[in-house]
Amino acid sequence: TRVYVPRDSSALALGADLLAAAIGREAAARGVALELVRNGTRGLLWLEPLVEVETPAGRIGYANLDAADVASLFDAGWLAGGEHPRRVGIVDEIPYLKHQQRLTFARIGITDPLSIDDYLAHEGLAGLKAALAMDGAAACETLVDSGLRGRGGAAFPAGVKWRTVRNAQAAQKYIVCNADEGDSGTFSDRLVMESDPYCLIEGMIIAGIVTGATQGYIYVRSEYPHSIATLEAAIARARAAGWLGASVLGSAHAFELTVAKGAGSYVCGEETAMLESLEGKRGIVRAKPPVPALAGLFGQPTVINNVITLATVPVIFARGAKFYRDFGMGRSRGTLPFQLAGNVKQGGLVELAFGVTLRELLFEYGGGTASGRPARAVQVGGPLGTYLPESQWDIPLDYETYASIGAVVGHGGIVVHDDTSNLAELAQYAMHFCALESCGKCTPCRIGSTRGVEVIERIRSGDTSEKQVQLLRDLCDTMVSGSLCAMGGMTPYPVLSALEHFPEDFGLRTARPN
Ligand code: SF4
C-alpha cells in the first residue's frame, strides 16, 4: 500500500517528518508492508499534515495528523481506507479541490516532487517536447496567443517579452526566474518549487530554447530553505537525465540552470533590484529604460518572469494556446492561483480562472473567517494592495476590472481581516513597511514613507483636522506619481483605501473628498 506524507514547508512545520517516521515505525512493528511516498502538498493547507492512502476507490485522506494518531489509524484499518475521526474521504472529491481549475498546479500533491518517473507519468516534458519541435518564432507566438501575462503582479504579456529577447542580438542571453516571493499572504511560488519543481525547470528550459538564452537563474528568497534544497536536488536530477547541459534532450540547444539565494530584501523582488543583487551588488532599483529584455543581467538581453508565469508555460505548450486562452475573462486569460490567508478558516491555494469574485473565494472556498467573526476588509495583492470593503467583494477578479476600482490583483495573495481589525493601524503599518524596505534611491519613497508614518500617527492620536488629512493625501499623491518603482508607487494604495472605506478607524466620521 502506498501512503503519501507531504514534505513541503507547511506540512514540515506541522510535524510531517515526525509523522512519517512514526508511520514507518508502526508499520514495521506490526509487520505491515507499505511504501511511504513523500509527496508535495495539495495546497489544502488547513488540513495539513494531510496524509493520503492509495486505495482502489482513490486516495483517501486523513487530516491534521500528528504522531500520536498513528497507532489508532492502524487500528482503524486505514490502509484499506478505514473509518477514523481524522478521515476526510477521497481527497480529489473534497469540494475545495474538486471545483478548482488546476492547470499550473495540476500535479502538486499528487506526485513525489523529486521523482522524474512520476513527473513523466503525469504529462511532464510534453510541453518541452512540443516546443523543441517548433520554430522559435512560432513558439513565441504560441505564448502571445495564449494570453499569458506576468503573474508576479505587473501582468505584462509574457510572449511579447520573450519575442523581444529572441529578436535581440547578443552572444549571451539569460532567463531569470523571480522567486523572491515576499508579499504578505502569498505562497504559490513556494508550492511550485517544493511540490512540482520540474514544472518550473521545464518552463525555464522552454524559455531558453525559444529565446536563445543558454543560462538560467532562479532567484529564491533566503527565507525559503526547503524550496532551495528541493530545487537544487531537482536540477541535479534533471541534469543527470539529460534535460540540461550542452544538449537539451539530445537537441542542438544548450541550457544550464543555477539557484541564487537572496538576502531578505523585499525590494529585490523588483526585477531590476533583483538583477543588481544577482550581479553581486546592493539591491537598488535601476531606472528604465533600458528594459531588461534588451539590457538586463550583466547588460545582456534577459527574460525575467516569476515562478508561476514560467511554471504555466509547459501546460500551454503541451495543450496549446487555445486551451489556455479559453479560461478567464476580458484580457485576463487563463487561471490564477489565489492564495487564501490571514483570518480565514480554510487557508490554502485555489487555482481558478480569472473572473471569480472575492465573495466566492472567501466563503465557498475559505469558509469565512477563522475567528468566526464577520469579515470586514480584504487586502488583495500583497502588503501594498488595497483594502476592499464588503461592497467590492462581488467585483470579478481580473486585472482590468480591479484597476478600474483602483485595486490590484498582484500575485493573487488574499489576506482577510475580521471586524476587530483597525484599518488605520494597518495603513500606518504599510507606510512603516515601506520605510523599512525602501531601497532609498528616490526621495518620495525614502522620505515620504517616514513622514507618512508620522502623519498617520498624528491623525490616530486625535488631530483629525482637514489639514492633516489633506497632508496625508498630498503625500500619497507625491509617492504615487514621483516614485521610481512600485514600492513607493503602491504604498499609498492600502493607505488611501483604508481612508476611503474605513474613515472611522482614523477617528474621521466620513471619507474626505479628494
Ligand atoms: Fe527605491 Fe522606493 Fe524609489 Fe523604488 S520607490 S526606487 S524602492 S526608493
XYZ file of C-alpha atoms and ligand atoms in Angstrom:
522
model
C 0.000 0.000 0.000
C 1.204 3.485 -0.824
C 0.977 6.145 1.879
C 1.675 9.773 0.963
C 3.076 12.142 3.582
C 3.714 15.673 2.287
C 7.170 17.180 2.508
C 6.637 20.865 1.755
C 7.312 23.611 4.318
C 3.713 23.886 5.540
C 3.480 20.164 6.330
C 7.008 20.071 7.769
C 6.167 22.987 10.071
C 3.304 20.882 11.410
C 5.428 17.827 12.129
C 5.245 15.855 8.862
C 8.752 14.398 9.308
C 7.946 13.087 12.786
C 4.684 11.744 11.458
C 6.347 9.930 8.547
C 8.870 8.363 10.935
C 6.081 7.261 13.294
C 4.129 5.673 10.407
C 7.245 3.780 9.321
C 7.919 2.539 12.867
C 4.338 1.467 13.484
C 4.157 -0.394 10.168
C 7.406 -2.218 10.954
C 6.240 -3.114 14.471
C 3.009 -4.572 13.070
C 4.776 -6.315 10.198
C 2.735 -4.347 7.641
C 4.295 -3.627 4.258
C 3.773 -0.117 2.977
C 5.501 2.254 0.608
C 5.956 5.699 2.093
C 5.968 8.430 -0.568
C 6.908 11.993 0.369
C 4.652 13.951 -1.950
C 4.137 17.687 -2.188
C 1.168 19.460 -0.649
C -2.253 19.561 -2.294
C -2.499 23.177 -1.160
C -5.332 22.470 1.296
C -3.176 23.942 3.995
C -5.726 23.957 6.803
C -5.774 20.150 6.613
C -2.012 19.671 6.915
C -0.429 17.338 7.597
C -2.808 15.654 5.158
C -1.757 12.032 4.722
C -3.235 10.021 1.865
C -3.625 6.269 1.478
C -3.918 4.789 -2.005
C -6.984 2.530 -2.306
C -8.871 1.129 -5.304
C -11.529 3.823 -4.700
C -8.949 6.639 -4.860
C -6.599 8.352 -2.447
C -8.241 8.588 0.980
C -7.145 11.499 3.163
C -6.538 11.683 6.901
C -6.097 15.284 8.011
C -4.359 17.259 10.753
C -2.450 14.220 11.904
C 0.346 14.016 14.386
C 2.494 11.130 15.526
C 0.134 10.336 18.411
C -2.635 9.436 15.933
C -0.651 6.750 14.158
C -1.469 3.678 16.280
C -5.193 4.425 16.151
C -5.017 4.815 12.368
C -3.605 1.314 12.004
C -6.187 0.011 14.491
C -8.899 1.551 12.303
C -7.597 -0.231 9.203
C -6.640 2.999 7.459
C -4.565 1.207 4.823
C -7.870 -0.026 3.430
C -9.454 3.407 3.884
C -10.985 2.590 7.278
C -13.122 4.996 9.283
C -11.353 7.295 11.727
C -12.167 10.712 13.216
C -9.434 12.254 11.038
C -10.659 10.698 7.804
C -11.742 13.304 5.224
C -12.659 10.938 2.388
C -11.379 10.806 -1.169
C -9.131 13.839 -1.468
C -9.972 14.558 -5.105
C -13.638 14.770 -4.086
C -13.142 17.435 -1.407
C -15.175 20.362 -2.853
C -12.371 22.870 -2.174
C -10.164 20.872 -4.538
C -12.739 19.350 -6.855
C -14.132 22.675 -8.047
C -10.770 24.246 -8.827
C -9.365 24.618 -12.331
C -5.848 23.422 -11.775
C -3.709 23.946 -14.851
C -0.428 25.268 -13.439
C -0.942 23.256 -10.258
C -2.293 20.104 -11.888
C 0.386 17.891 -10.327
C 1.018 19.362 -6.897
C 0.478 16.951 -4.074
C -0.171 14.106 -6.485
C 3.443 13.338 -7.315
C 6.719 12.876 -5.486
C 8.314 16.262 -6.279
C 11.745 14.744 -6.961
C 10.683 11.689 -8.948
C 11.334 12.148 -12.652
C 9.355 8.969 -13.411
C 6.371 10.394 -11.573
C 6.731 13.675 -13.463
C 6.857 11.922 -16.825
C 3.847 9.792 -15.894
C 1.841 12.992 -15.320
C 2.382 14.822 -18.625
C 5.863 16.018 -17.666
C 8.069 17.221 -20.566
C 5.136 17.200 -23.022
C 5.464 20.987 -23.285
C 9.224 20.939 -23.803
C 8.978 18.254 -26.475
C 6.317 20.285 -28.293
C 8.444 23.447 -28.045
C 11.515 21.608 -29.356
C 9.527 20.603 -32.419
C 8.574 24.222 -33.143
C 10.371 27.097 -34.755
C 11.360 29.707 -32.106
C 9.323 32.495 -33.669
C 6.213 30.290 -33.795
C 6.800 29.288 -30.167
C 6.830 32.982 -29.150
C 3.551 33.468 -30.991
C 2.060 30.461 -29.186
C 2.779 32.187 -25.906
C 1.399 35.504 -27.192
C -1.770 33.718 -28.389
C -2.247 32.000 -25.034
C -2.733 35.434 -23.450
C -0.389 34.568 -20.564
C 0.608 37.699 -18.652
C 3.255 38.037 -15.958
C 1.883 36.518 -12.768
C 4.293 38.358 -10.485
C 1.982 41.358 -10.464
C 2.876 43.555 -13.440
C 0.763 41.435 -15.848
C 2.918 42.232 -18.888
C 2.277 39.821 -21.818
C 4.878 37.050 -21.436
C 5.047 36.235 -25.164
C 5.848 39.853 -26.082
C 8.718 39.851 -23.585
C 10.051 36.563 -24.974
C 9.794 37.874 -28.531
C 11.824 40.979 -27.590
C 14.600 38.848 -26.109
C 14.521 36.417 -29.022
C 14.898 39.245 -31.540
C 17.731 40.940 -29.601
C 21.213 40.308 -30.993
C 23.664 39.192 -28.321
C 26.204 36.455 -27.727
C 24.710 35.680 -24.320
C 21.111 35.877 -23.128
C 19.615 34.916 -19.782
C 16.403 33.596 -18.266
C 15.874 34.837 -14.730
C 13.100 33.422 -12.586
C 11.901 35.772 -9.887
C 11.246 33.559 -6.859
C 11.587 36.350 -4.319
C 8.028 35.801 -3.146
C 7.783 38.430 -0.423
C 4.159 39.586 -0.492
C 2.170 39.003 2.674
C -0.154 36.034 2.402
C 1.457 34.611 -0.739
C 2.916 31.157 -1.124
C 2.093 29.919 -4.625
C 5.704 30.205 -5.833
C 6.828 28.180 -2.842
C 4.279 25.461 -3.559
C 5.574 25.099 -7.131
C 9.207 24.961 -6.040
C 8.583 22.459 -3.251
C 5.800 20.389 -4.748
C 6.443 20.426 -8.518
C 9.948 21.798 -9.175
C 10.313 20.045 -12.550
C 7.422 22.087 -13.882
C 9.363 25.308 -13.239
C 12.555 23.770 -14.618
C 10.717 22.681 -17.769
C 9.234 26.157 -18.212
C 12.667 27.755 -17.901
C 14.217 25.353 -20.410
C 11.421 26.178 -22.873
C 12.084 29.905 -22.312
C 15.788 29.278 -23.004
C 15.393 27.330 -26.226
C 12.745 29.704 -27.590
C 14.672 32.930 -26.903
C 18.215 31.637 -27.426
C 19.242 32.017 -23.785
C 21.635 29.368 -22.509
C 21.802 30.213 -18.826
C 19.000 30.475 -16.312
C 18.964 31.672 -12.726
C 16.263 31.096 -10.143
C 16.473 33.899 -7.583
C 14.923 32.424 -4.421
C 14.424 34.309 -1.182
C 16.617 33.028 1.627
C 13.527 32.553 3.824
C 12.658 29.526 1.645
C 15.344 26.958 2.590
C 13.169 23.973 1.646
C 12.461 25.473 -1.774
C 16.166 25.995 -2.355
C 17.026 22.435 -1.295
C 14.251 20.904 -3.412
C 15.195 22.941 -6.482
C 18.879 22.078 -6.171
C 18.093 18.367 -5.873
C 15.674 18.542 -8.809
C 18.156 20.435 -11.014
C 20.845 17.829 -10.310
C 18.455 15.026 -11.324
C 17.274 16.926 -14.406
C 20.890 17.416 -15.450
C 21.624 13.710 -14.954
C 18.569 12.886 -17.065
C 19.870 14.991 -19.970
C 17.402 17.866 -19.705
C 20.183 20.380 -19.051
C 23.702 20.893 -20.343
C 25.168 21.224 -23.816
C 22.341 19.319 -25.486
C 18.825 19.615 -24.064
C 17.173 16.198 -24.600
C 19.650 15.470 -27.408
C 18.786 18.655 -29.321
C 21.106 21.389 -30.604
C 20.050 23.653 -27.727
C 22.168 24.193 -24.626
C 20.748 25.323 -21.305
C 22.074 25.471 -17.747
C 20.298 26.389 -14.557
C 21.569 27.802 -11.246
C 19.791 28.642 -7.997
C 20.757 32.005 -6.479
C 19.829 32.887 -2.905
C 18.501 36.332 -1.948
C 19.358 38.019 1.326
C 15.995 39.024 2.739
C 15.224 42.291 0.947
C 11.632 42.896 -0.178
C 12.686 45.302 -2.929
C 14.810 42.584 -4.546
C 11.500 41.250 -5.818
C 11.517 44.316 -8.099
C 13.090 42.999 -11.270
C 15.940 45.466 -11.682
C 16.926 45.394 -7.992
C 16.964 41.596 -8.334
C 19.373 41.876 -11.275
C 21.677 44.087 -9.194
C 21.567 41.516 -6.398
C 22.273 38.671 -8.853
C 25.295 40.616 -10.099
C 26.582 40.711 -6.534
C 25.691 44.330 -5.869
C 23.402 46.011 -3.343
C 19.753 45.564 -4.374
C 18.890 49.038 -5.643
C 16.284 49.663 -8.328
C 17.589 50.605 -11.787
C 15.941 53.325 -13.838
C 14.221 52.084 -17.010
C 14.854 52.260 -19.954
C 16.696 50.215 -20.933
C 14.264 47.401 -20.250
C 15.836 44.130 -19.019
C 14.627 42.347 -22.171
C 17.261 44.382 -24.044
C 19.850 45.105 -21.339
C 19.252 43.011 -18.238
C 21.579 40.719 -16.324
C 25.204 41.767 -16.900
C 23.831 44.126 -19.557
C 22.564 41.254 -21.732
C 19.035 40.542 -23.040
C 17.149 38.850 -20.226
C 13.723 37.284 -19.793
C 12.530 37.943 -16.254
C 9.398 36.051 -15.302
C 8.129 34.967 -11.950
C 7.710 31.327 -10.861
C 4.019 30.999 -11.736
C 4.477 32.505 -15.201
C 7.268 30.068 -16.043
C 5.527 27.093 -14.424
C 2.466 27.806 -16.594
C 4.492 27.633 -19.814
C 4.639 23.782 -20.008
C 0.863 23.301 -19.950
C 0.435 25.958 -22.657
C 2.866 24.168 -24.969
C 1.520 20.724 -24.037
C -2.162 21.596 -24.583
C -1.959 24.546 -26.977
C -2.563 28.293 -26.734
C -6.301 27.977 -27.304
C -6.764 25.526 -24.456
C -5.257 28.017 -22.028
C -6.862 31.112 -23.523
C -10.324 29.587 -23.194
C -10.128 30.121 -19.428
C -10.543 33.607 -17.994
C -12.303 36.846 -18.924
C -11.504 40.002 -20.877
C -7.773 40.466 -21.319
C -7.051 38.282 -18.284
C -6.702 34.842 -19.835
C -6.121 31.541 -18.102
C -6.103 30.901 -14.384
C -4.598 32.499 -11.333
C -3.538 30.637 -8.197
C -5.254 32.625 -5.461
C -3.767 32.238 -2.027
C -6.189 32.481 0.887
C -4.509 33.684 4.056
C -4.963 35.830 7.137
C -8.096 35.398 9.219
C -9.693 32.672 7.099
C -10.909 29.242 8.146
C -9.693 27.255 5.157
C -6.445 28.829 4.044
C -4.719 27.418 1.017
C -4.248 27.521 -2.713
C -7.231 27.990 -5.015
C -6.431 27.979 -8.737
C -9.353 29.310 -10.759
C -9.960 31.164 -13.993
C -9.999 34.959 -13.787
C -13.474 36.287 -13.153
C -14.162 34.640 -9.800
C -15.241 37.044 -7.044
C -13.759 37.642 -3.633
C -17.047 36.594 -2.046
C -16.835 33.170 -3.700
C -13.232 32.788 -2.633
C -13.855 33.913 0.936
C -16.945 31.873 1.635
C -17.217 28.964 -0.818
C -13.537 28.146 -0.519
C -12.279 29.968 2.574
C -15.316 29.046 4.704
C -15.399 32.527 6.291
C -13.094 33.818 8.993
C -11.073 31.599 11.297
C -12.231 33.681 14.255
C -15.902 33.141 13.338
C -16.439 36.926 13.442
C -17.669 38.880 10.412
C -15.049 39.555 7.752
C -14.542 43.295 7.345
C -11.689 44.060 4.959
C -9.722 42.034 2.472
C -6.318 43.034 1.186
C -5.630 41.718 -2.296
C -2.234 41.823 -3.993
C 0.257 41.896 -1.134
C 1.198 44.442 1.531
C 0.848 47.291 -0.961
C -2.548 46.185 -2.273
C -5.801 47.990 -1.493
C -8.200 47.070 1.278
C -11.527 46.064 -0.181
C -14.712 46.547 1.883
C -17.655 44.169 1.521
C -19.300 46.427 -1.095
C -16.499 45.408 -3.507
C -16.455 41.666 -2.892
C -18.703 40.874 -5.849
C -16.454 42.511 -8.443
C -14.881 39.904 -10.741
C -11.179 39.417 -10.193
C -9.344 40.325 -13.346
C -6.556 42.788 -13.992
C -8.548 45.456 -15.806
C -11.674 45.372 -13.619
C -9.568 45.653 -10.481
C -7.529 48.505 -11.975
C -10.780 50.339 -12.729
C -11.577 50.484 -8.987
C -8.009 51.415 -8.028
C -7.185 47.905 -6.793
C -4.556 45.371 -7.884
C -4.710 41.615 -8.374
C -0.929 41.426 -7.970
C 0.405 37.964 -7.220
C -3.021 36.722 -6.106
C -2.469 36.987 -2.355
C -5.699 37.451 -0.390
C -5.470 38.411 3.278
C -8.688 38.513 5.287
C -9.332 40.728 8.327
C -12.331 40.445 10.649
C -14.278 43.205 12.401
C -11.716 43.577 15.182
C -9.122 44.931 12.764
C -8.141 48.592 12.754
C -7.504 49.797 9.241
C -5.770 52.995 10.338
C -3.230 50.894 12.196
C -2.798 48.677 9.132
C -2.408 51.758 6.897
C 0.274 53.065 9.211
C 1.998 49.707 9.006
C 2.040 49.952 5.194
C 3.994 53.212 5.460
C 6.271 51.704 8.096
C 6.901 48.661 5.870
C 7.828 50.968 3.003
C 10.193 52.934 5.254
C 11.888 49.675 6.296
C 12.138 48.164 2.825
C 12.735 51.253 0.643
C 15.946 50.926 -1.354
C 16.480 54.648 -0.825
C 17.071 55.627 -4.416
C 14.243 58.135 -4.716
C 13.002 60.773 -2.292
C 9.192 60.293 -2.375
C 9.596 56.713 -1.157
C 12.629 57.098 1.103
C 11.441 60.231 2.954
C 7.735 60.089 2.150
C 7.183 56.776 3.893
C 8.733 58.047 7.139
C 6.668 61.252 7.007
C 3.631 59.086 6.203
C 4.059 57.082 9.406
C 4.227 60.366 11.357
C 1.165 61.945 9.759
C -0.985 58.833 10.304
C 0.241 58.717 13.888
C -0.862 62.333 14.403
C -4.317 61.602 12.943
C -4.693 58.464 15.054
C -3.670 60.475 18.123
C -6.625 62.815 17.647
C -5.570 65.530 15.199
C -8.271 64.793 12.637
C -8.170 68.273 11.133
C -8.694 68.756 7.429
C -5.080 69.968 7.269
C -3.639 66.631 8.440
C -5.859 64.530 6.203
C -5.028 66.706 3.212
C -1.342 66.444 4.076
C -1.627 62.646 4.022
C -3.445 62.739 0.683
C -0.857 65.100 -0.828
C 1.952 62.884 0.423
C 0.310 59.801 -1.104
C -0.167 61.681 -4.367
C 3.544 62.561 -4.458
C 4.541 58.964 -3.750
C 2.219 57.566 -6.451
C 3.409 59.924 -9.156
C 7.012 60.557 -8.106
C 8.384 57.136 -7.103
C 10.732 55.248 -9.362
C 9.209 51.800 -8.738
C 6.082 50.127 -7.385
C 7.415 50.042 -3.807
C 6.900 53.762 -3.256
C 4.308 53.991 -6.009
C 1.943 51.488 -4.421
C 2.392 52.083 -0.689
C -0.380 54.719 -0.842
C -2.874 52.090 -2.117
C -3.594 50.490 1.263
C -3.446 53.906 2.964
C -5.899 55.647 0.648
C -8.280 52.684 0.513
C -8.324 52.487 4.310
C -9.020 56.233 4.471
C -11.719 55.967 1.844
C -13.600 52.937 3.094
C -12.848 52.877 6.822
C -12.565 56.575 7.861
C -13.977 55.786 11.294
C -10.790 53.858 12.128
C -8.851 57.123 11.728
C -11.295 58.898 14.020
C -12.933 60.553 10.997
C -16.686 60.391 10.629
C -16.848 60.410 6.841
C -14.496 59.985 3.928
C -12.978 63.337 2.948
C -13.214 64.473 -0.654
C -10.092 64.402 -2.794
Fe 13.797 52.521 -4.202
Fe 11.434 53.178 -3.147
Fe 12.382 54.558 -5.159
Fe 11.559 52.038 -5.535
S 10.270 53.763 -4.977
S 13.405 53.005 -6.333
S 12.164 51.127 -3.556
S 13.317 54.403 -3.117
